[in-house]
mmCIF file of C-alpha atoms in Angstrom:
data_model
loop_
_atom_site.group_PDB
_atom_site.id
_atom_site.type_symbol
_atom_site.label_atom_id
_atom_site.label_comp_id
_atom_site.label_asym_id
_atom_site.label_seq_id
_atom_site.Cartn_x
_atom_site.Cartn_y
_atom_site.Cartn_z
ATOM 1 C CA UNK A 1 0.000 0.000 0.000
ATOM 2 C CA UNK A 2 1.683 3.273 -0.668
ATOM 3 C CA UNK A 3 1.859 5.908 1.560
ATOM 4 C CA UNK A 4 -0.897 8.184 -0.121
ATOM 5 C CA UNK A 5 -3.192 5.028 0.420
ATOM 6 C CA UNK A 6 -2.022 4.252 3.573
ATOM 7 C CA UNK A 7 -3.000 7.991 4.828
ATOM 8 C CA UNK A 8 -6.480 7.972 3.045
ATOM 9 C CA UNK A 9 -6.864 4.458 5.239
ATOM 10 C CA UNK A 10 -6.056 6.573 8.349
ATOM 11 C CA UNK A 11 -8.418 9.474 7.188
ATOM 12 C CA UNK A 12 -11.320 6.843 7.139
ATOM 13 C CA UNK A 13 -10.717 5.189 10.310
ATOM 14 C CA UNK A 14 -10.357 8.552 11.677
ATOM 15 C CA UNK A 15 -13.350 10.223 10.592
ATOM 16 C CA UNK A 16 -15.877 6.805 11.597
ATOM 17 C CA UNK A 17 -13.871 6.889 14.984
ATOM 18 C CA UNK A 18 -14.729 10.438 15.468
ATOM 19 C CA UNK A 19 -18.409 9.633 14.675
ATOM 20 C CA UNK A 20 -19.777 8.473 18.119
ATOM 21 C CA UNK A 21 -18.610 11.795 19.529
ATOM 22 C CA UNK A 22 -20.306 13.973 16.739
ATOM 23 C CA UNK A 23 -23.546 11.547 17.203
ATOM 24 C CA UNK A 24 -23.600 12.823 20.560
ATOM 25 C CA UNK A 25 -22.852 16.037 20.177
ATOM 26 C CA UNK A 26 -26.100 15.900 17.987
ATOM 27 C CA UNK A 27 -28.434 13.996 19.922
ATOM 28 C CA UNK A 28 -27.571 17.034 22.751
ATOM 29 C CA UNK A 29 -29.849 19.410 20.236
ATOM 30 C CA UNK A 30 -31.887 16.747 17.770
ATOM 31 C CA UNK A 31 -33.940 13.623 19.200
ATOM 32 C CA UNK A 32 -32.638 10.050 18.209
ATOM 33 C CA UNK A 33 -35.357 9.657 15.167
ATOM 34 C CA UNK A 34 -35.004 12.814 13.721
ATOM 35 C CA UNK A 35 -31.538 12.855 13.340
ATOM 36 C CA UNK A 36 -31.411 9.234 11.843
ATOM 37 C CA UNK A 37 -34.041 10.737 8.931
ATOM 38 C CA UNK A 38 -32.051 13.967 8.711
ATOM 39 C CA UNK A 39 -28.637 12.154 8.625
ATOM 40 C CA UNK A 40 -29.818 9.535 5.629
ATOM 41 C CA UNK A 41 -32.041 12.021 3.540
ATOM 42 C CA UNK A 42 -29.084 14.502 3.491
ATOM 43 C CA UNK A 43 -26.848 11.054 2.517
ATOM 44 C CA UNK A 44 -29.267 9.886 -0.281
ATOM 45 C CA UNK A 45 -30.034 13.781 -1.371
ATOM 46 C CA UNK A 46 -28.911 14.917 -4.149
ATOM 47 C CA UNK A 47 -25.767 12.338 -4.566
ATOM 48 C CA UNK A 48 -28.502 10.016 -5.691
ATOM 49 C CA UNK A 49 -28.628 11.601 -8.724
ATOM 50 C CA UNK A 50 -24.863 11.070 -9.288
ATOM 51 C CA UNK A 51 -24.578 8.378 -8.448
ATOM 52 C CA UNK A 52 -25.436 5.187 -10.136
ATOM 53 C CA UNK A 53 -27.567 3.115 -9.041
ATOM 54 C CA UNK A 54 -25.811 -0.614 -7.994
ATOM 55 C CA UNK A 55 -26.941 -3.550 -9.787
ATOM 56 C CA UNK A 56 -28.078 -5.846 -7.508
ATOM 57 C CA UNK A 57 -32.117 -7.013 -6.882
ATOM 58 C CA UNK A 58 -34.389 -4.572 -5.768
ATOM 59 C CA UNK A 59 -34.931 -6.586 -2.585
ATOM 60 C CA UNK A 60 -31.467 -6.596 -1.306
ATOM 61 C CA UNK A 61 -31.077 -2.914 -1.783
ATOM 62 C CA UNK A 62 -34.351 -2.771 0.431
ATOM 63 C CA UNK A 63 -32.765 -5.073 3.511
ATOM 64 C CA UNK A 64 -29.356 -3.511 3.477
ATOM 65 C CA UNK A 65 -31.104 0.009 4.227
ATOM 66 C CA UNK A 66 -33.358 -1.533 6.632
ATOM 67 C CA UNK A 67 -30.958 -3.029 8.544
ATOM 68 C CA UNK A 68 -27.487 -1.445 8.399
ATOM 69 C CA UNK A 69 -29.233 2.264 7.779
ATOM 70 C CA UNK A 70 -31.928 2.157 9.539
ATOM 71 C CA UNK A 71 -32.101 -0.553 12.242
ATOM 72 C CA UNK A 72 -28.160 0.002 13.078
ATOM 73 C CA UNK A 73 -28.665 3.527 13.597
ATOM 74 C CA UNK A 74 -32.031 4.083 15.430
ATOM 75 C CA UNK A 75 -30.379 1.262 18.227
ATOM 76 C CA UNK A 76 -27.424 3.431 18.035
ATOM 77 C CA UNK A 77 -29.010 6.898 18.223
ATOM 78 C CA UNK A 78 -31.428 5.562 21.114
ATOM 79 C CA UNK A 79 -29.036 3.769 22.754
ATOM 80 C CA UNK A 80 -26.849 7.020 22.895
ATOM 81 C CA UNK A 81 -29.509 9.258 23.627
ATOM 82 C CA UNK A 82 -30.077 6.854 27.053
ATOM 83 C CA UNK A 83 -27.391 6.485 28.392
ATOM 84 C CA UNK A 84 -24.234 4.644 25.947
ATOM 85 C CA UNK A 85 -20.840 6.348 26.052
ATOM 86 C CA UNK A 86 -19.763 7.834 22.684
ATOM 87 C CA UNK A 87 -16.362 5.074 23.274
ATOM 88 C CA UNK A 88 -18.380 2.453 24.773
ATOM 89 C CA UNK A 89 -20.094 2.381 22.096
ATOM 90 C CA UNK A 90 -17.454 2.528 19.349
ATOM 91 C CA UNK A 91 -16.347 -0.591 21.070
ATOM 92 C CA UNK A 92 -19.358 -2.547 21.832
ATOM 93 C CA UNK A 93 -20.490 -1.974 17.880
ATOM 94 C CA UNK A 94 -17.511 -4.332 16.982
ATOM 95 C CA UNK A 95 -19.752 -7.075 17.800
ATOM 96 C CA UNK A 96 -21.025 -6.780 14.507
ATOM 97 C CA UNK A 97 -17.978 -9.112 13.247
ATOM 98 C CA UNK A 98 -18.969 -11.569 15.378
ATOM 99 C CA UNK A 99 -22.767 -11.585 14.794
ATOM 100 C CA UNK A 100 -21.966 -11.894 11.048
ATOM 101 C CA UNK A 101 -19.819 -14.549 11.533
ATOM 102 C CA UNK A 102 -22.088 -16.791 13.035
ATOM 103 C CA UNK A 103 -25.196 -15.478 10.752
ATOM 104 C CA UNK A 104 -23.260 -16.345 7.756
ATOM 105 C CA UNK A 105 -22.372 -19.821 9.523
ATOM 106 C CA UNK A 106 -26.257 -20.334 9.934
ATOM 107 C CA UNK A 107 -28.061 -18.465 6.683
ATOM 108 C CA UNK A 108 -25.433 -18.557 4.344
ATOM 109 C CA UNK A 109 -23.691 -22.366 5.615
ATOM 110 C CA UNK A 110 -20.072 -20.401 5.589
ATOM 111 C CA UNK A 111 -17.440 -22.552 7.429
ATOM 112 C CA UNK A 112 -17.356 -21.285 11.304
ATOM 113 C CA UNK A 113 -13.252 -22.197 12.381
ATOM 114 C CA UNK A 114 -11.735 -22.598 15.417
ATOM 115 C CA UNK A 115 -10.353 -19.017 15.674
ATOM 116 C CA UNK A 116 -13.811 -17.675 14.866
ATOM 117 C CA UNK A 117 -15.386 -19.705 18.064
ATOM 118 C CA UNK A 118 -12.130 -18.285 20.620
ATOM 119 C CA UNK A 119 -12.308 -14.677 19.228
ATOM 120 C CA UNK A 120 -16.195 -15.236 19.760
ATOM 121 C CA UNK A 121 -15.787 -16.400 23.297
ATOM 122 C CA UNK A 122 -12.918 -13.853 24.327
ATOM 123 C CA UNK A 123 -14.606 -10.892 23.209
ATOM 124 C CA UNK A 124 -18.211 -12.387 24.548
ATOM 125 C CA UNK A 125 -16.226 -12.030 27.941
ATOM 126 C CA UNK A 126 -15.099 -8.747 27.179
ATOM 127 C CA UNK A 127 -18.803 -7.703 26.247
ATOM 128 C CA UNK A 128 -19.858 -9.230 29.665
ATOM 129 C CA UNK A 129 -17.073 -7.280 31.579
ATOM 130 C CA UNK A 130 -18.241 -3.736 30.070
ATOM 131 C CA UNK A 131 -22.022 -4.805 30.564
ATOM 132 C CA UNK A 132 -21.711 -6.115 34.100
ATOM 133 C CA UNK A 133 -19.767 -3.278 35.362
ATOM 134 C CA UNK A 134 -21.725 -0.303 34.090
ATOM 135 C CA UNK A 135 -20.624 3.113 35.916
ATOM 136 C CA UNK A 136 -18.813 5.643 33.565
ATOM 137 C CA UNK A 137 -22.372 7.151 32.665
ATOM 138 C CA UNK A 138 -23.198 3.700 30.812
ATOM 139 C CA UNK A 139 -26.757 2.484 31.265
ATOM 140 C CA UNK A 140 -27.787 -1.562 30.997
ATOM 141 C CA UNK A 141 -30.468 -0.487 28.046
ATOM 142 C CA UNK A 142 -27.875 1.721 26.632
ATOM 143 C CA UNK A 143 -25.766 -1.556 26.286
ATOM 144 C CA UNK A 144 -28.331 -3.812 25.243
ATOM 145 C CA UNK A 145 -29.382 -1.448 22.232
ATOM 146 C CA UNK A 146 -26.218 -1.101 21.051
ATOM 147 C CA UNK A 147 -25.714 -4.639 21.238
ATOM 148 C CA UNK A 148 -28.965 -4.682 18.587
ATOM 149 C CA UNK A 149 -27.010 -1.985 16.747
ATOM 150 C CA UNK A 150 -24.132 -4.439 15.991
ATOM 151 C CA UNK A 151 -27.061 -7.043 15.423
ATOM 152 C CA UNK A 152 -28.662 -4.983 12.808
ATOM 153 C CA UNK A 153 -25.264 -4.030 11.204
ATOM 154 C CA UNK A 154 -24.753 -8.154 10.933
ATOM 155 C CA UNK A 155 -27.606 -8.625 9.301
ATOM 156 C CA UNK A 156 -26.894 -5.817 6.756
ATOM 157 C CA UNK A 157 -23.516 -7.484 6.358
ATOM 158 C CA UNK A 158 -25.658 -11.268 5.382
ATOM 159 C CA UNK A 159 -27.391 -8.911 3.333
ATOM 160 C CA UNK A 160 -25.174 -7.720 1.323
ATOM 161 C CA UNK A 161 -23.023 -10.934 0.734
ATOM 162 C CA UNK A 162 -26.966 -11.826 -0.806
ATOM 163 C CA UNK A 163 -26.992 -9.473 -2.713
ATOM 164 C CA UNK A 164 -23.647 -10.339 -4.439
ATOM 165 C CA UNK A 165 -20.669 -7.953 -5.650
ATOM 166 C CA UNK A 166 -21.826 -4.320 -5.953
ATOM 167 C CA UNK A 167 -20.466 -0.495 -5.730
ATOM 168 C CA UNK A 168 -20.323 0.384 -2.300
ATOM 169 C CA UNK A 169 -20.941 3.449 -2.635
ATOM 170 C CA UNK A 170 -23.359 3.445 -5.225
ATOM 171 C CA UNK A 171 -24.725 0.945 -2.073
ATOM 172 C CA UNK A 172 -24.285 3.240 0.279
ATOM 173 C CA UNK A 173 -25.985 6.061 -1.403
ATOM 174 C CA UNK A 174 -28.885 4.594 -2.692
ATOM 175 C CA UNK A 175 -29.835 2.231 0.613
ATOM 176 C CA UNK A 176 -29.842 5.928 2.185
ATOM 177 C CA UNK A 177 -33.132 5.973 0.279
ATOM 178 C CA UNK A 178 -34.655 3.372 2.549
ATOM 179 C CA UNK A 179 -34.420 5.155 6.307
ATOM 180 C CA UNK A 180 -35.685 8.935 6.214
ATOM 181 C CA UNK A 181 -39.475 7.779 5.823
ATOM 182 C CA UNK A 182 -39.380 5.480 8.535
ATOM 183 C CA UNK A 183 -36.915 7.562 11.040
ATOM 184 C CA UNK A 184 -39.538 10.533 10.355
ATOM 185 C CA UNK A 185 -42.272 8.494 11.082
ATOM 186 C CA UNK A 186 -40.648 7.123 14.117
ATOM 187 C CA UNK A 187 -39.709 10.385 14.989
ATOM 188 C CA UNK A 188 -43.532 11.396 14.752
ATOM 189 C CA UNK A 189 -44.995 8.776 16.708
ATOM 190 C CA UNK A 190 -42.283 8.260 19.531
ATOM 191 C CA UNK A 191 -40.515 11.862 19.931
ATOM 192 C CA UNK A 192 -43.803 13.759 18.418
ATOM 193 C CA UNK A 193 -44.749 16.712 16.779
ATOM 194 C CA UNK A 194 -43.788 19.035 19.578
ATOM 195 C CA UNK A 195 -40.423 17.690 20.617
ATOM 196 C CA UNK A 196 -39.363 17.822 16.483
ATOM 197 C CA UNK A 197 -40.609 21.256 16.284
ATOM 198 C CA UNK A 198 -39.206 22.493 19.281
ATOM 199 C CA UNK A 199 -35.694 20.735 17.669
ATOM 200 C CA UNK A 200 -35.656 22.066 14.309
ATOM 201 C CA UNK A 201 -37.329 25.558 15.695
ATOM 202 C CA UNK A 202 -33.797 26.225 17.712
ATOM 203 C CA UNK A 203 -31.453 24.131 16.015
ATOM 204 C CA UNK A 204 -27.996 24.914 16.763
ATOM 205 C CA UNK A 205 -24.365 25.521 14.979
ATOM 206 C CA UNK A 206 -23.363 21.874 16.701
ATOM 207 C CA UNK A 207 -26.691 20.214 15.706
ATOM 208 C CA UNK A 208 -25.932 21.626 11.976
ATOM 209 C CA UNK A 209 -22.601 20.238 11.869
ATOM 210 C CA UNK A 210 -23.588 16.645 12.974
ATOM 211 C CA UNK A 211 -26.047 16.352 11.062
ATOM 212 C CA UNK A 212 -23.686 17.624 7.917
ATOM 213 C CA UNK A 213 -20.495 15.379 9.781
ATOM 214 C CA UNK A 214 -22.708 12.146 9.755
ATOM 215 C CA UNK A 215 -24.366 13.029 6.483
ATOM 216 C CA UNK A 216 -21.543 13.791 4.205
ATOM 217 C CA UNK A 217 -18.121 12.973 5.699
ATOM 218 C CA UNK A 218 -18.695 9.683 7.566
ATOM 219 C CA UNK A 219 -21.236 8.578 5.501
ATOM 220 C CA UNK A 220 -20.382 9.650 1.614
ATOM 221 C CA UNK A 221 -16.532 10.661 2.219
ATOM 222 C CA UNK A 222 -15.832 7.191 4.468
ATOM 223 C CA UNK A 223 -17.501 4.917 2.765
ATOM 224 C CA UNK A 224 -16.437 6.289 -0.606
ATOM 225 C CA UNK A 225 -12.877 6.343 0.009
ATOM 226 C CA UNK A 226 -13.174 3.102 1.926
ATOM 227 C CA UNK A 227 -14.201 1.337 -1.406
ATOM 228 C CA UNK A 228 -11.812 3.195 -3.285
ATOM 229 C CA UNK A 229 -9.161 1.349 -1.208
ATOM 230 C CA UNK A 230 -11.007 -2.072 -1.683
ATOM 231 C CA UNK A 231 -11.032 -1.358 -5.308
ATOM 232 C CA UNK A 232 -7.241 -1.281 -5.377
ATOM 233 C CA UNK A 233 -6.057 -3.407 -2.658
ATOM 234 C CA UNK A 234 -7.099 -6.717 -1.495
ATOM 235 C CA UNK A 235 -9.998 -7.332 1.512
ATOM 236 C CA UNK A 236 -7.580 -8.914 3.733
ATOM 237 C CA UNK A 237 -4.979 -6.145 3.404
ATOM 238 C CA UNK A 238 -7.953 -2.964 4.031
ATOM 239 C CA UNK A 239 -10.270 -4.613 6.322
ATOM 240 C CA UNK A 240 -7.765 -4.897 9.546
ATOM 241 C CA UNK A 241 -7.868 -1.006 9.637
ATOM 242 C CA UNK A 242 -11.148 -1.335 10.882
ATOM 243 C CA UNK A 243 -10.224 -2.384 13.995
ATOM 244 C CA UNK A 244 -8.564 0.687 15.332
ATOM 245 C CA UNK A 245 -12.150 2.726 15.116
ATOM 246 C CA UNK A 246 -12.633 1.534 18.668
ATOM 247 C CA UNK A 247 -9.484 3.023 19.451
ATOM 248 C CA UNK A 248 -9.961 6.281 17.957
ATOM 249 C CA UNK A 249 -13.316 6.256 19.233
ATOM 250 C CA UNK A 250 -12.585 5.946 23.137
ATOM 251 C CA UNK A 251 -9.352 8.165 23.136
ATOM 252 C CA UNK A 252 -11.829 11.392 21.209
ATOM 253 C CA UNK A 253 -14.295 10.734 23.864
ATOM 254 C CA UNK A 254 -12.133 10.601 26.706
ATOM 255 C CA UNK A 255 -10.446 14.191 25.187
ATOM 256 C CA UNK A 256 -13.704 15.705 23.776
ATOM 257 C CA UNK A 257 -16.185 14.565 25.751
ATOM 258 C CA UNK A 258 -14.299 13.688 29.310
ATOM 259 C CA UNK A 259 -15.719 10.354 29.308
ATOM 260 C CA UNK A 260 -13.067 7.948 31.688
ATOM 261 C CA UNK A 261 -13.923 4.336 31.266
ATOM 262 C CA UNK A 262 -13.708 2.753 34.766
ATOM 263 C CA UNK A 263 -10.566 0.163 34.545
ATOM 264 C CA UNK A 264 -13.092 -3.246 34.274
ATOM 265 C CA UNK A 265 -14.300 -1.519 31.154
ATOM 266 C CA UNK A 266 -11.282 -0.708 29.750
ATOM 267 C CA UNK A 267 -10.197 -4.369 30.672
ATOM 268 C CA UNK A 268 -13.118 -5.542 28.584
ATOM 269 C CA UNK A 269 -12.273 -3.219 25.964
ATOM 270 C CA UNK A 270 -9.506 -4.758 25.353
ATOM 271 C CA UNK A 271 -10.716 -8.186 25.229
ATOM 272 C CA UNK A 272 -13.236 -6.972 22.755
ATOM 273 C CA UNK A 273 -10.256 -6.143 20.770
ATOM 274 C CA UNK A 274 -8.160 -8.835 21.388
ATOM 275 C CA UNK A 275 -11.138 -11.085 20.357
ATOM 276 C CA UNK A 276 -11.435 -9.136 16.905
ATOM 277 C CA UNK A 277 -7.939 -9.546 16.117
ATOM 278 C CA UNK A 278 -7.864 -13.655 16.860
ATOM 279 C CA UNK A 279 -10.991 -13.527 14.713
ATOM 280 C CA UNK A 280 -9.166 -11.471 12.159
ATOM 281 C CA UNK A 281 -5.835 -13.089 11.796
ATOM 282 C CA UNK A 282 -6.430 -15.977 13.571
ATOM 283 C CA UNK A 283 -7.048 -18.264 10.320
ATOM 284 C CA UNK A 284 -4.366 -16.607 8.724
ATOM 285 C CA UNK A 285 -1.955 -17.935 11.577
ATOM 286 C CA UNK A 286 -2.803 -21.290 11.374
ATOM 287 C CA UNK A 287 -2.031 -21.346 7.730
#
């Protein structure tokens, strides 16, 4: 990978670890709902009409917005809004590898190895350690939902092995087209009329550049200069970048937002990590 590569790989991971902070500095000014449907109608609107459409069924399009897009983020943004630390959750998202491991093992009859069951179990205890200990301003539903976050983000991962090789961005964009109906009508019925008035009557400089952060830089700019890198280099050599998000994620939190995981979480932090990278590499060892 050369070294212009190599710093566009660090811009990514930078920019998605820096995401759970801006999601919370947003959800401080704009209810969970409502910024989901803002966040995905400013995604989808207007690159959608630059962007071309990926050629894969209709129906595959449909469950990788409804699940990554949609169900992902409104577990996220709730589970933020009550109570989840920005770098909690950064971490406890990473499950995602794990649930689509095992999903693939059971929808799609992919080979589940050794490594994949003792990354599992190591960062299962990991999971357990954050979960059990709470403290650090971390709530038990704020856990659980994110832990449906990662679910969601799984699922949208099964979905899009489905729906075979395709543009991600082109993916990206257009599956924005999915959420902002249903966030807005979620918003409507669970935050109501007065709460989203009262948000967009007196929204503020940070709400603006959240919603424009999570809109156009970690959504269009990461994900399109993440598949440029696919594109060019192989999966295997990309893909491991990924796993510092959860770093970048608790050290801006800690520095922008003050928040000090107690020790037992940063213990199971780590397992959490040390579980990814034995899932990661941990086939690659043993050949």
């Amino acid at each position: 990978m050369s070294p212009r590569d190599l710093a566009l790989a660090f811009v990514v991971i930078l920019v998605w670890g820096m995401n759970f902070v801006v999601i919370k500095v947003g959800l401080n000014g704009i209810p969970p709902m409502l910024l989901g449907g803002l966040r995905f109608l400013l995604a989808a609107v207007p690159a959608v009409f630059f962007v071309k459409r990926p050629a894969i069924p209709t129906r595959w399009l449909v469950a990788y917005g409804a699940t990554i897009s949609l169900g992902q983020f409104a577990f996220l943004f709730t589970a933020m809004a009550v109570g989840m630390p920005a770098g909690l959750a950064s971490v406890v998202l990473q499950a995602q590898a794990f649930f689509t491991v095992a999903l693939g093992a059971l929808l799609l009859k992919e080979p589940f190895r050794r490594h994949n069951a003792v990354g599992l179990l190591v960062a299962a205890g990991g999971l357990a350690l954050i979960g059990e200990e709470g403290g650090a301003g971390m709530t038990l539903i704020g856990f659980v939902l994110t832990l449906c976050a990662a679910l969601m983000w799984g699922l949208g991962n099964i979905a899009t092995k489905k729906a075979g090789k395709a543009d991600m961005l082109g993916l990206v964009v257009w599956g924005s087209l999915i959420p902002p109906l249903p966030f807005f009508a979620l918003s409507w019925w669970l935050e109501g009329p007065d709460r989203i008035q009262a948000a967009l009557g007196s929204v503020s400089g940070a709400s603006v550049f959240a919603v424009v952060y999570l809109s156009f830089i970690a959504t269009l700019v990461g994900y399109g200069l993440w598949a440029w890198l696919m594109s060019r280099h192989p999966a295997a050599q990309v893909a491991p970048f990924s796993l510092l998000i959860p770093v970048i994620g608790l050290a801006a939190a800690a520095a922008l937002l003050g928040e000090i995981p107690t020790p037992a979480q940063i213990g199971g932090a780590l397992l959490v990590m040390a579980g990814l990278l034995v899932n990661t590499f941990g086939g690659r060892r043993r050949a």
